[in-house]
mmCIF file of N, CA and C in Angstrom:
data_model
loop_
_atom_site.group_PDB
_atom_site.id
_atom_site.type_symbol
_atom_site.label_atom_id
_atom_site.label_comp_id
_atom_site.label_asym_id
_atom_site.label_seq_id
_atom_site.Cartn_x
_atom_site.Cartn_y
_atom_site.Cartn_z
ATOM 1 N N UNK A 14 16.784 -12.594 -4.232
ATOM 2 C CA UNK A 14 15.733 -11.791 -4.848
ATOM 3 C C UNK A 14 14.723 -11.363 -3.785
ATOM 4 N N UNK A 15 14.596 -10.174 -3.572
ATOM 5 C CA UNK A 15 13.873 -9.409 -3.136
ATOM 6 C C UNK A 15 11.995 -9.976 -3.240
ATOM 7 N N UNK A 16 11.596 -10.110 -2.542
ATOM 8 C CA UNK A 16 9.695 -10.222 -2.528
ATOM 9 C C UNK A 16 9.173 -9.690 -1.620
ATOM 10 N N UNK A 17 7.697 -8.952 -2.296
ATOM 11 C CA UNK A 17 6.973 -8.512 -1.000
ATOM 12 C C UNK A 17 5.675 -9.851 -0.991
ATOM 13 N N UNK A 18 4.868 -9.681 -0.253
ATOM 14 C CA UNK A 18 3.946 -10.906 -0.623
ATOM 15 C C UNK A 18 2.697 -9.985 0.420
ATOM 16 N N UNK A 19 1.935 -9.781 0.139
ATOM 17 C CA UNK A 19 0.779 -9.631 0.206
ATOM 18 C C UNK A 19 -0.619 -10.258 0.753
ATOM 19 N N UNK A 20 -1.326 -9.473 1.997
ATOM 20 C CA UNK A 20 -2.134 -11.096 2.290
ATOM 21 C C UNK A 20 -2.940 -10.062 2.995
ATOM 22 N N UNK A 21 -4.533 -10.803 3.285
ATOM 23 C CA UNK A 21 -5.466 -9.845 3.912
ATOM 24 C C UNK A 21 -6.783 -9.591 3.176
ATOM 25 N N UNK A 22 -6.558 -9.656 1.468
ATOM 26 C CA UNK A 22 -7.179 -9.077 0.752
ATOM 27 C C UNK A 22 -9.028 -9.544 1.068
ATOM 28 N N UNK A 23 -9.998 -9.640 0.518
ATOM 29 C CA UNK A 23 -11.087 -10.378 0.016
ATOM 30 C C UNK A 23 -12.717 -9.524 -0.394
ATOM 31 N N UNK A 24 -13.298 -10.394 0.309
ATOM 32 C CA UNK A 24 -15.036 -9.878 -0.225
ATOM 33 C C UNK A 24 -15.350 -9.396 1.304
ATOM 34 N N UNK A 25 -15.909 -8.436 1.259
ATOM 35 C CA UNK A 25 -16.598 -7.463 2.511
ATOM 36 C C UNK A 25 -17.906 -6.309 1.594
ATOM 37 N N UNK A 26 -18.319 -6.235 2.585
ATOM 38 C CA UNK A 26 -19.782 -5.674 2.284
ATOM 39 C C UNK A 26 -19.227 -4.496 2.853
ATOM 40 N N UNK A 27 -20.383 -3.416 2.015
ATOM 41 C CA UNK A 27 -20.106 -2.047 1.672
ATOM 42 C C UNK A 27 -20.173 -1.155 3.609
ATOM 43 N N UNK A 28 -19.023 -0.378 3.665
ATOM 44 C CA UNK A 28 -18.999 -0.264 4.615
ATOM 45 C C UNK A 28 -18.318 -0.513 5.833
ATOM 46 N N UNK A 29 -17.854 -1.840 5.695
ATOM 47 C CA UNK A 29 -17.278 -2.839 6.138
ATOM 48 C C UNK A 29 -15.420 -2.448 6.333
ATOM 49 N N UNK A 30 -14.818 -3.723 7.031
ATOM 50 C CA UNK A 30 -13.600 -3.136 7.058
ATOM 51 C C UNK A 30 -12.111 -4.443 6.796
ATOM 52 N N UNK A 31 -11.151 -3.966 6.460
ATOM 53 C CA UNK A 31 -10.336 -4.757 5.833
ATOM 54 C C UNK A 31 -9.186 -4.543 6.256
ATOM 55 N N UNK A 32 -8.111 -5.219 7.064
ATOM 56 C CA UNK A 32 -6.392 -5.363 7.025
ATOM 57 C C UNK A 32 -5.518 -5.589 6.178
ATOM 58 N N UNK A 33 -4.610 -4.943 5.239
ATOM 59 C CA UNK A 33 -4.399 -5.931 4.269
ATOM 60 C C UNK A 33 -2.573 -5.932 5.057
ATOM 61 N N UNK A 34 -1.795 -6.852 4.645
ATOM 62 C CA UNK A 34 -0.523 -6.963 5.178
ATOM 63 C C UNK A 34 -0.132 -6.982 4.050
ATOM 64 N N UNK A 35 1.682 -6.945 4.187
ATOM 65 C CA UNK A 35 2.672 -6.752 3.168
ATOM 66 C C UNK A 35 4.103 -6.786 4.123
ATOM 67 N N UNK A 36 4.549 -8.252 3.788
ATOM 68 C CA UNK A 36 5.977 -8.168 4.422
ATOM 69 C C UNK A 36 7.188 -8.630 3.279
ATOM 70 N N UNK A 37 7.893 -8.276 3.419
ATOM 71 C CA UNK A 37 9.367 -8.441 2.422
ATOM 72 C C UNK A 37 9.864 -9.296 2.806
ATOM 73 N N UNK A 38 10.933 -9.808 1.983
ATOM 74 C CA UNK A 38 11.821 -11.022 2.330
ATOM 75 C C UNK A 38 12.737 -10.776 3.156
ATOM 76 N N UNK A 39 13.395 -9.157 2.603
ATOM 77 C CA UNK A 39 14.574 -8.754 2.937
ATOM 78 C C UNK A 39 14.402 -7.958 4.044
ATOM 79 N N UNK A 40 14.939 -8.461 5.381
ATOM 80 C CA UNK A 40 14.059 -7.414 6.597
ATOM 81 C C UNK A 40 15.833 -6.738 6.466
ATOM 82 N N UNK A 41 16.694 -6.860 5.982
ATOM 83 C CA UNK A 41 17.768 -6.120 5.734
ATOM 84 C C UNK A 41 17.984 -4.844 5.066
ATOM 85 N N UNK A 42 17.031 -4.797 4.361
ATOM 86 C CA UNK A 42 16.920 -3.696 3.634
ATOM 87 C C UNK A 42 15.747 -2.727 4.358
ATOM 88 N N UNK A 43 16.549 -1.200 4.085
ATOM 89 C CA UNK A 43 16.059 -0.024 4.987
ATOM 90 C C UNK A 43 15.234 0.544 3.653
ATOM 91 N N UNK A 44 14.005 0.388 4.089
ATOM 92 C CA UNK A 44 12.759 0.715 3.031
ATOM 93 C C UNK A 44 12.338 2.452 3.026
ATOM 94 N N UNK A 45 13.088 3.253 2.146
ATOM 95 C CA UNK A 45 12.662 4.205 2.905
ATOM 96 C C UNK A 45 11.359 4.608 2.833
ATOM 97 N N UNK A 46 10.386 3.963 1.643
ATOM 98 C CA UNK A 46 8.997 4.355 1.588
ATOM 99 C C UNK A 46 8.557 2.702 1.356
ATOM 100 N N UNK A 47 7.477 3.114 2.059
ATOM 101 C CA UNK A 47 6.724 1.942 1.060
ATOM 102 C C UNK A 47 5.565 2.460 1.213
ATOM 103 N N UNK A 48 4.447 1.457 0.326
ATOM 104 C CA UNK A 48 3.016 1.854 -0.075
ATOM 105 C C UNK A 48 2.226 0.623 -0.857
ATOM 106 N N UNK A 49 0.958 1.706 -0.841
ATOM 107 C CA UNK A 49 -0.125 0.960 -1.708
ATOM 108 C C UNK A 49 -0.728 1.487 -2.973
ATOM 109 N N UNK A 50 -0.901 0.470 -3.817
ATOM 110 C CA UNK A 50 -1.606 1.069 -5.285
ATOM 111 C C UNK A 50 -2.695 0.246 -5.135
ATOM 112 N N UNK A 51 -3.349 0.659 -6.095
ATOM 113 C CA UNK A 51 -4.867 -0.284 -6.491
ATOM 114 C C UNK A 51 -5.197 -0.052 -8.268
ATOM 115 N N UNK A 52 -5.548 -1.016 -8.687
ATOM 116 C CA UNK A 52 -5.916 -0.816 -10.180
ATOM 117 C C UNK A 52 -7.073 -2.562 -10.146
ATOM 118 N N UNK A 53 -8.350 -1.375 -10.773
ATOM 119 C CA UNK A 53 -9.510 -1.899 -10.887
ATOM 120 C C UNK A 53 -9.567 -2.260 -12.282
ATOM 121 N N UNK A 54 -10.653 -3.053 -12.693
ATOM 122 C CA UNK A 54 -10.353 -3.654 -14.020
ATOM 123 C C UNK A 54 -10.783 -2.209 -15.117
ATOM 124 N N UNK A 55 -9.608 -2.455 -16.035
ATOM 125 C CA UNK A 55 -10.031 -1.849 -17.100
ATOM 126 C C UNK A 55 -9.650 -0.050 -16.512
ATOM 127 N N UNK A 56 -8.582 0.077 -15.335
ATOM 128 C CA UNK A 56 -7.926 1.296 -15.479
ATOM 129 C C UNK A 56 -7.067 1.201 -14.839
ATOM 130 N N UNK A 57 -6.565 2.297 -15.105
ATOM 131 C CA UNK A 57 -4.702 2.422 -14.571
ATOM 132 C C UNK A 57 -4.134 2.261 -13.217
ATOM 133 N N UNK A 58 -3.666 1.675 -12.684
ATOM 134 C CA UNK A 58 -3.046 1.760 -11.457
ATOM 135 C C UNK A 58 -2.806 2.714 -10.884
ATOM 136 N N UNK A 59 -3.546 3.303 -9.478
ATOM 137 C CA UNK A 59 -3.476 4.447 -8.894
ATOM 138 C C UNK A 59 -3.389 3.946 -7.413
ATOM 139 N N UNK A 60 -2.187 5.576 -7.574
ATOM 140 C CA UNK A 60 -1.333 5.229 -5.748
ATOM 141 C C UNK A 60 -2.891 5.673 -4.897
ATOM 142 N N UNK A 61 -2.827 4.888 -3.184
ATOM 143 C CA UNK A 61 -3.025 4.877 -2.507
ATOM 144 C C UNK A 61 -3.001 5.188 -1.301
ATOM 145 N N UNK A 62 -1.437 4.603 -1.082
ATOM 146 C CA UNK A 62 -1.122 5.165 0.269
ATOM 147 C C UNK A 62 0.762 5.048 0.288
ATOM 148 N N UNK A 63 0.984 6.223 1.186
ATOM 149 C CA UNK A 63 2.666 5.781 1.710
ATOM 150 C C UNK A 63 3.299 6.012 2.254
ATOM 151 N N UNK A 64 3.978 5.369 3.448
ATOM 152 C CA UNK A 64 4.496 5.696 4.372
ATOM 153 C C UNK A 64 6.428 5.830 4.062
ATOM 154 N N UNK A 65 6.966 6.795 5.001
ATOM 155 C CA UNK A 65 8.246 6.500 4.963
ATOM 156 C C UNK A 65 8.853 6.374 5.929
ATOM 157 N N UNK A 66 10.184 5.888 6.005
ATOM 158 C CA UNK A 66 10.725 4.877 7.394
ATOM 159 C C UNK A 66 10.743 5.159 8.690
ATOM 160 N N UNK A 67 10.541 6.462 8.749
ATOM 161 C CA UNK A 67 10.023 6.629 10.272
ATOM 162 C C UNK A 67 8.677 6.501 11.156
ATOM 163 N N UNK A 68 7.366 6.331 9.558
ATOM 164 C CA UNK A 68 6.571 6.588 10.005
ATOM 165 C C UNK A 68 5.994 7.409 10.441
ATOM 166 N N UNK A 69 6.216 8.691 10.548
ATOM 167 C CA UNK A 69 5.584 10.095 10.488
ATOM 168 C C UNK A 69 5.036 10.691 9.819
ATOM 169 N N UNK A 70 5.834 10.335 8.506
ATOM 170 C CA UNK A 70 5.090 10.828 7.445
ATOM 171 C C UNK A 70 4.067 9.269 6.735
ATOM 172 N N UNK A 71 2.902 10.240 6.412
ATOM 173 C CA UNK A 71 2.291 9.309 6.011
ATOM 174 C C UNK A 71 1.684 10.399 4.159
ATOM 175 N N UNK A 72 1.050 9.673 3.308
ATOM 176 C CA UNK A 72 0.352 10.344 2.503
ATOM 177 C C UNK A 72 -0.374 9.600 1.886
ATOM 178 N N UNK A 73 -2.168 10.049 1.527
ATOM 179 C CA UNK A 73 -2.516 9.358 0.782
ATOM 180 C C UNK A 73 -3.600 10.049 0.071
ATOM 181 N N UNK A 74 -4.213 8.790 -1.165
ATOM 182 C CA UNK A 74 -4.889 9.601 -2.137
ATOM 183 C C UNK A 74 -6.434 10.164 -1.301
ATOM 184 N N UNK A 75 -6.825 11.420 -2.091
ATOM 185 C CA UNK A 75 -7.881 12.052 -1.748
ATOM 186 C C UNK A 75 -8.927 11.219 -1.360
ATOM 187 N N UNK A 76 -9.315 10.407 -2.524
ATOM 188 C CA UNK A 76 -10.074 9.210 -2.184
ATOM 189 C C UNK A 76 -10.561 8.260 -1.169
ATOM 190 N N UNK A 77 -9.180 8.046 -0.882
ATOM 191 C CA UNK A 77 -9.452 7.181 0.835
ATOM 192 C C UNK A 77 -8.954 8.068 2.164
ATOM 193 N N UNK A 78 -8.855 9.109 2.323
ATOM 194 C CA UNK A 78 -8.060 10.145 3.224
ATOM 195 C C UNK A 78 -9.632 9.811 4.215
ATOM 196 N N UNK A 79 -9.172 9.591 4.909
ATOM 197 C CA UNK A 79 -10.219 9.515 6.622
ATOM 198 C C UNK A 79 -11.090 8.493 6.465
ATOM 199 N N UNK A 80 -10.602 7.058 5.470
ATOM 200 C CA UNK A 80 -11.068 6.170 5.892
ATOM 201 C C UNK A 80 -9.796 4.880 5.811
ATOM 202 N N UNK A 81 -8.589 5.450 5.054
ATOM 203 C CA UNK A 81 -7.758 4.037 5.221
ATOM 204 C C UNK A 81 -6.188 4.928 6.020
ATOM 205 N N UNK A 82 -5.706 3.956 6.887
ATOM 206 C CA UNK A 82 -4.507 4.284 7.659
ATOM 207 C C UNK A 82 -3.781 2.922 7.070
ATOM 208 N N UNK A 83 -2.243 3.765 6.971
ATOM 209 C CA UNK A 83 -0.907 3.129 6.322
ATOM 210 C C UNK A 83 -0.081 3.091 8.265
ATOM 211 N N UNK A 84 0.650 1.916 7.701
ATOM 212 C CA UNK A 84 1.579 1.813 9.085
ATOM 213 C C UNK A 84 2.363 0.989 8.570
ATOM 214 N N UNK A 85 3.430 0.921 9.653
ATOM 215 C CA UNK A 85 4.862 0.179 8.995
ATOM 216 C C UNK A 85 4.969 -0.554 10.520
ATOM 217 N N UNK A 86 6.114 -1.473 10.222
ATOM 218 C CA UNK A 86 7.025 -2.760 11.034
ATOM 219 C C UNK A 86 8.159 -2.730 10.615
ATOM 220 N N UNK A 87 9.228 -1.537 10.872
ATOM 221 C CA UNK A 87 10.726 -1.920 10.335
ATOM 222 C C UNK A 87 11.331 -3.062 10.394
ATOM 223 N N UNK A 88 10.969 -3.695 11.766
ATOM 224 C CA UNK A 88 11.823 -4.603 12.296
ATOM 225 C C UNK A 88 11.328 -5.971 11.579
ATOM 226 N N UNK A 89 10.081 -5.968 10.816
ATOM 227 C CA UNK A 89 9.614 -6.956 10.051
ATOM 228 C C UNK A 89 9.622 -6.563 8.624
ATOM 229 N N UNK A 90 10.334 -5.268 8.483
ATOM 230 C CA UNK A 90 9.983 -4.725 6.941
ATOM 231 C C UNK A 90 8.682 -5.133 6.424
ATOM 232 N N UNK A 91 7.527 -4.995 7.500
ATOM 233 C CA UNK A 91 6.193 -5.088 7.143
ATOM 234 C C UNK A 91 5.033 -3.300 7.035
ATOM 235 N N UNK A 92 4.402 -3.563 5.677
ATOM 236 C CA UNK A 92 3.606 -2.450 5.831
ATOM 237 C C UNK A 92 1.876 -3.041 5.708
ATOM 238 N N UNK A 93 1.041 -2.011 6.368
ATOM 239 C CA UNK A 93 -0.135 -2.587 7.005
ATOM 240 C C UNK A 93 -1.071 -1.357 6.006
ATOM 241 N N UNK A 94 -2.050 -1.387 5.810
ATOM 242 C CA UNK A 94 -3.352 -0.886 5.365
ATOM 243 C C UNK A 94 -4.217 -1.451 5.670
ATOM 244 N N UNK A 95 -5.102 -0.390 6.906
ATOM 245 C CA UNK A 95 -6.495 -0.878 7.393
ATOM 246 C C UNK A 95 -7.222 0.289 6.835
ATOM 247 N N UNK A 96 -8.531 -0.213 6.254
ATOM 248 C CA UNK A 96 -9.430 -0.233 5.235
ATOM 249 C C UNK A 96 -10.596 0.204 5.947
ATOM 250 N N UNK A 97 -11.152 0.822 6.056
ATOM 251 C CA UNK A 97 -12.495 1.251 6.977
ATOM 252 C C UNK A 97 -13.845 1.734 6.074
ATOM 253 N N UNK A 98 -14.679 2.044 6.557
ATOM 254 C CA UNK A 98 -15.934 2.415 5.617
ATOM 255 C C UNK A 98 -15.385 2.202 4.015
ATOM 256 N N UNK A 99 -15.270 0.828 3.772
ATOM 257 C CA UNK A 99 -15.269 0.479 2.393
ATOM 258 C C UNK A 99 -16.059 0.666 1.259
ATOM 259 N N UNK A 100 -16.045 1.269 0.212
ATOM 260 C CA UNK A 100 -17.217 1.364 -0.664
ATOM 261 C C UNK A 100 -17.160 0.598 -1.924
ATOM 262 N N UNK A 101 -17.859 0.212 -2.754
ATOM 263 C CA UNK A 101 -17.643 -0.433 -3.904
ATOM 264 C C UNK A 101 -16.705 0.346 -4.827
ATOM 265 N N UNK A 102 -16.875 1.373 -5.010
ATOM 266 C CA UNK A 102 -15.390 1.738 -5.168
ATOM 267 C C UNK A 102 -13.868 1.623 -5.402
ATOM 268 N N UNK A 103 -13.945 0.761 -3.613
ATOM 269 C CA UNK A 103 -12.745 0.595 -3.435
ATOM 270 C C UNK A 103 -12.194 -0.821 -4.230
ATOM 271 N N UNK A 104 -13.231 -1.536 -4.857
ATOM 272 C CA UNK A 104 -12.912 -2.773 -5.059
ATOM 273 C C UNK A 104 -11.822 -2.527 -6.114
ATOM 274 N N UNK A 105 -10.631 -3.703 -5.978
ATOM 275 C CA UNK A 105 -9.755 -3.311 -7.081
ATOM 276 C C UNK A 105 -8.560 -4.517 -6.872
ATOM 277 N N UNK A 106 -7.501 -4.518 -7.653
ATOM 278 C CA UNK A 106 -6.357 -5.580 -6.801
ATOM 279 C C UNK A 106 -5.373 -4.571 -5.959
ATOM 280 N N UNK A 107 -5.092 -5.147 -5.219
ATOM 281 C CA UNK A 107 -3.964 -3.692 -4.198
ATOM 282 C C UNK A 107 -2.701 -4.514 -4.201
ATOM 283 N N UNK A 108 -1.634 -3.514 -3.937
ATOM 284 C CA UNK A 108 -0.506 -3.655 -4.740
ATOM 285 C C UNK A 108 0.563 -2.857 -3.652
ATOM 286 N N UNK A 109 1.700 -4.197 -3.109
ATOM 287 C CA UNK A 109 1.889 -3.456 -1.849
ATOM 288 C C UNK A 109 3.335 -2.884 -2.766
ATOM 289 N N UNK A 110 4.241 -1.672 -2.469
ATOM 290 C CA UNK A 110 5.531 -1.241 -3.346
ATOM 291 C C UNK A 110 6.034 -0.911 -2.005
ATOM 292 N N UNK A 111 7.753 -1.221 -2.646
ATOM 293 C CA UNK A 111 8.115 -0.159 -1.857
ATOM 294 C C UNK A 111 9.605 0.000 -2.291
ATOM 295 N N UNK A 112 10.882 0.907 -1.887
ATOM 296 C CA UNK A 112 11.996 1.230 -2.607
ATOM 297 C C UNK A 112 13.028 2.060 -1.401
ATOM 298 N N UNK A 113 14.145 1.798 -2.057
ATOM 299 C CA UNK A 113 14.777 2.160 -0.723
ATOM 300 C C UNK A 113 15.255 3.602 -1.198
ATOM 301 N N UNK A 114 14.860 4.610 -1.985
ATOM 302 C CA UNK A 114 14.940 5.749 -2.014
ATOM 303 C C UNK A 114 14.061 6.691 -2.106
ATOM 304 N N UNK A 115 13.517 7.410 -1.275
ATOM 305 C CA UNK A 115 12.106 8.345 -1.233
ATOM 306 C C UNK A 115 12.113 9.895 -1.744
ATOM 307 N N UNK A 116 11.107 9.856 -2.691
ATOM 308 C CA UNK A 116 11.507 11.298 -3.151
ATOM 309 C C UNK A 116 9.533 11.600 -3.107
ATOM 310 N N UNK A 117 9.758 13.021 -2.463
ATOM 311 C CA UNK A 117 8.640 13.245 -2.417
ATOM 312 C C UNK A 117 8.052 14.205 -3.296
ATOM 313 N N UNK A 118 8.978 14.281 -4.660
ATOM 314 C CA UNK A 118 8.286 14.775 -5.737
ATOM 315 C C UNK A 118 7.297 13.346 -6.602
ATOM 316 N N UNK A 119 7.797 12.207 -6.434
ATOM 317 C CA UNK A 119 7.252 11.166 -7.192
ATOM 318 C C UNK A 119 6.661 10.026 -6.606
ATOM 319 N N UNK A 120 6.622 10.120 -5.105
ATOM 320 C CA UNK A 120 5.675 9.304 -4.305
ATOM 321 C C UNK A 120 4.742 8.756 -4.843
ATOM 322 N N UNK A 121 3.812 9.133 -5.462
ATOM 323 C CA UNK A 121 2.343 8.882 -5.355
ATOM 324 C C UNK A 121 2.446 8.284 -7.411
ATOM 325 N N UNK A 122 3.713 8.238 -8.023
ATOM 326 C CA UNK A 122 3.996 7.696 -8.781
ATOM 327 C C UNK A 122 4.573 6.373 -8.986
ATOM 328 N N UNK A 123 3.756 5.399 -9.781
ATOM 329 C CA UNK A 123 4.256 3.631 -9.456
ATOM 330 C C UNK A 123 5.599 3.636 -9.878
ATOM 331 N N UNK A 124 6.159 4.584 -10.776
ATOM 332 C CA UNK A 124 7.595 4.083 -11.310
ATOM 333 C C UNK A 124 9.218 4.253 -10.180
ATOM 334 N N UNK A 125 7.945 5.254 -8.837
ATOM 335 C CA UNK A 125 9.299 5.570 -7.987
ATOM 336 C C UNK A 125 9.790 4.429 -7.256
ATOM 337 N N UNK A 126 8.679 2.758 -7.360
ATOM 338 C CA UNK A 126 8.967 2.091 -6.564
ATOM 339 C C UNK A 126 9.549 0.655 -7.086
ATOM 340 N N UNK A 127 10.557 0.342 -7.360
ATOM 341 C CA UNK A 127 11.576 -0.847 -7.744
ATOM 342 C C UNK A 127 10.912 -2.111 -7.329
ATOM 343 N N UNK A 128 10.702 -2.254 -5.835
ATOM 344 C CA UNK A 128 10.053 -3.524 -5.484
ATOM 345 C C UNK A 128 8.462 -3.728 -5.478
ATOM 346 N N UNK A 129 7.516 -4.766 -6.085
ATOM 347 C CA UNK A 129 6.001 -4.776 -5.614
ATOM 348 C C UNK A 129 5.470 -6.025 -5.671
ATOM 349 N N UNK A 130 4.595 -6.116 -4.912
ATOM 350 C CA UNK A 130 4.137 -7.647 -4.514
ATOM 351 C C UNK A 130 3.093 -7.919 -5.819
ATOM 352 N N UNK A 131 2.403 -9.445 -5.218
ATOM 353 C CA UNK A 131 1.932 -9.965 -6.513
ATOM 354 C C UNK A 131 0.444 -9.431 -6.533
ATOM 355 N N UNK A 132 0.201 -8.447 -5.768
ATOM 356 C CA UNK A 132 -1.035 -8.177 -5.604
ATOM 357 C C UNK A 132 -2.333 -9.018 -4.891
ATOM 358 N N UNK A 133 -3.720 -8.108 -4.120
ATOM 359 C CA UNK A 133 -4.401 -8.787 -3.233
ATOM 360 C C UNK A 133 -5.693 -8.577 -3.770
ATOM 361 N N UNK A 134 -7.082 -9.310 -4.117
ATOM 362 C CA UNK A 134 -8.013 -8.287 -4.398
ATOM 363 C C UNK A 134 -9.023 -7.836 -3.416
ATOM 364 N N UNK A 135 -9.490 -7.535 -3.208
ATOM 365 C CA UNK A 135 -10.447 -6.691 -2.433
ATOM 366 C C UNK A 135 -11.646 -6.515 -3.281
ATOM 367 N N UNK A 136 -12.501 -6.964 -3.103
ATOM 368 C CA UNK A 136 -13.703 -6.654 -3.074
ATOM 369 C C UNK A 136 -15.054 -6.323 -2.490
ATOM 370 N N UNK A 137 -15.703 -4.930 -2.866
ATOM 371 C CA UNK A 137 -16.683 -4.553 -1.870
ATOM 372 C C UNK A 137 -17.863 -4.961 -2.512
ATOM 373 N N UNK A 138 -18.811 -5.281 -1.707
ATOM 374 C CA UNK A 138 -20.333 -5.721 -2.371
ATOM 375 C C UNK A 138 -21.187 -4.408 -2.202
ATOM 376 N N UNK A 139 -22.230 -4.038 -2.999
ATOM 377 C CA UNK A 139 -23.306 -2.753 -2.356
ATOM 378 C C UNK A 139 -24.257 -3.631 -1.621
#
């Protein structure tokens, strides 16, 4: 059985900055996307960020665009999100996915991704 596991998460003050990690069990498996969601209490889970296996392509939501960068570790089937000028906002649980088929009509949709970790929370203070 397949796991991602998740680690990095916590409390940081507004502004502030955050690593979060995400490595798989299966470094056998060729990930062709992976990513991040976030869902804050009391709303829906919304994509974040996502990279695909080369790493070139990257995409993410409007929201965090020029303050959070996605990166990958094939060789560890690890994906990275560093977190920069954090705002309260951002506080939420994050949610690392990822799937070994990439379609870039449904990226930024949670159902395109088969595998997801148990989630990290993050919290920003004002």
């Amino acid at each position: 059985q397949v796991q991602l596991v998740e680690s990095g998460g916590g409390l940081v003050q507004a502004g502030g900055s955050l690593r979060l990690s995400c490595a798989a069990s299966a470094r056998a498996f060729r990930w062709s996307v992976m990513g991040w969601f976030r869902q804050a209490p009391g709303k829906e889970r919304e994509f974040v960020a996502a990279i695909t296996w080369s790493g070139e392509t990257t995409f993410y939501a409007a929201s965090v665009k020029g303050r959070f960068t996605i990166s990958r570790d094939n060789a560890n089937s690890a994906v990275y999100l560093q977190m920069n000028s954090l705002k309260p906002a951002d506080t939420a649980v994050y949610y690392c996915a990822a799937d070994k088929v990439f379609n870039e009509a449904t990226h930024r949709n949670s159902a395109a991704y088969g595998y997801w970790g148990q989630g990290t929370q993050v919290t920003v203070s004002s």
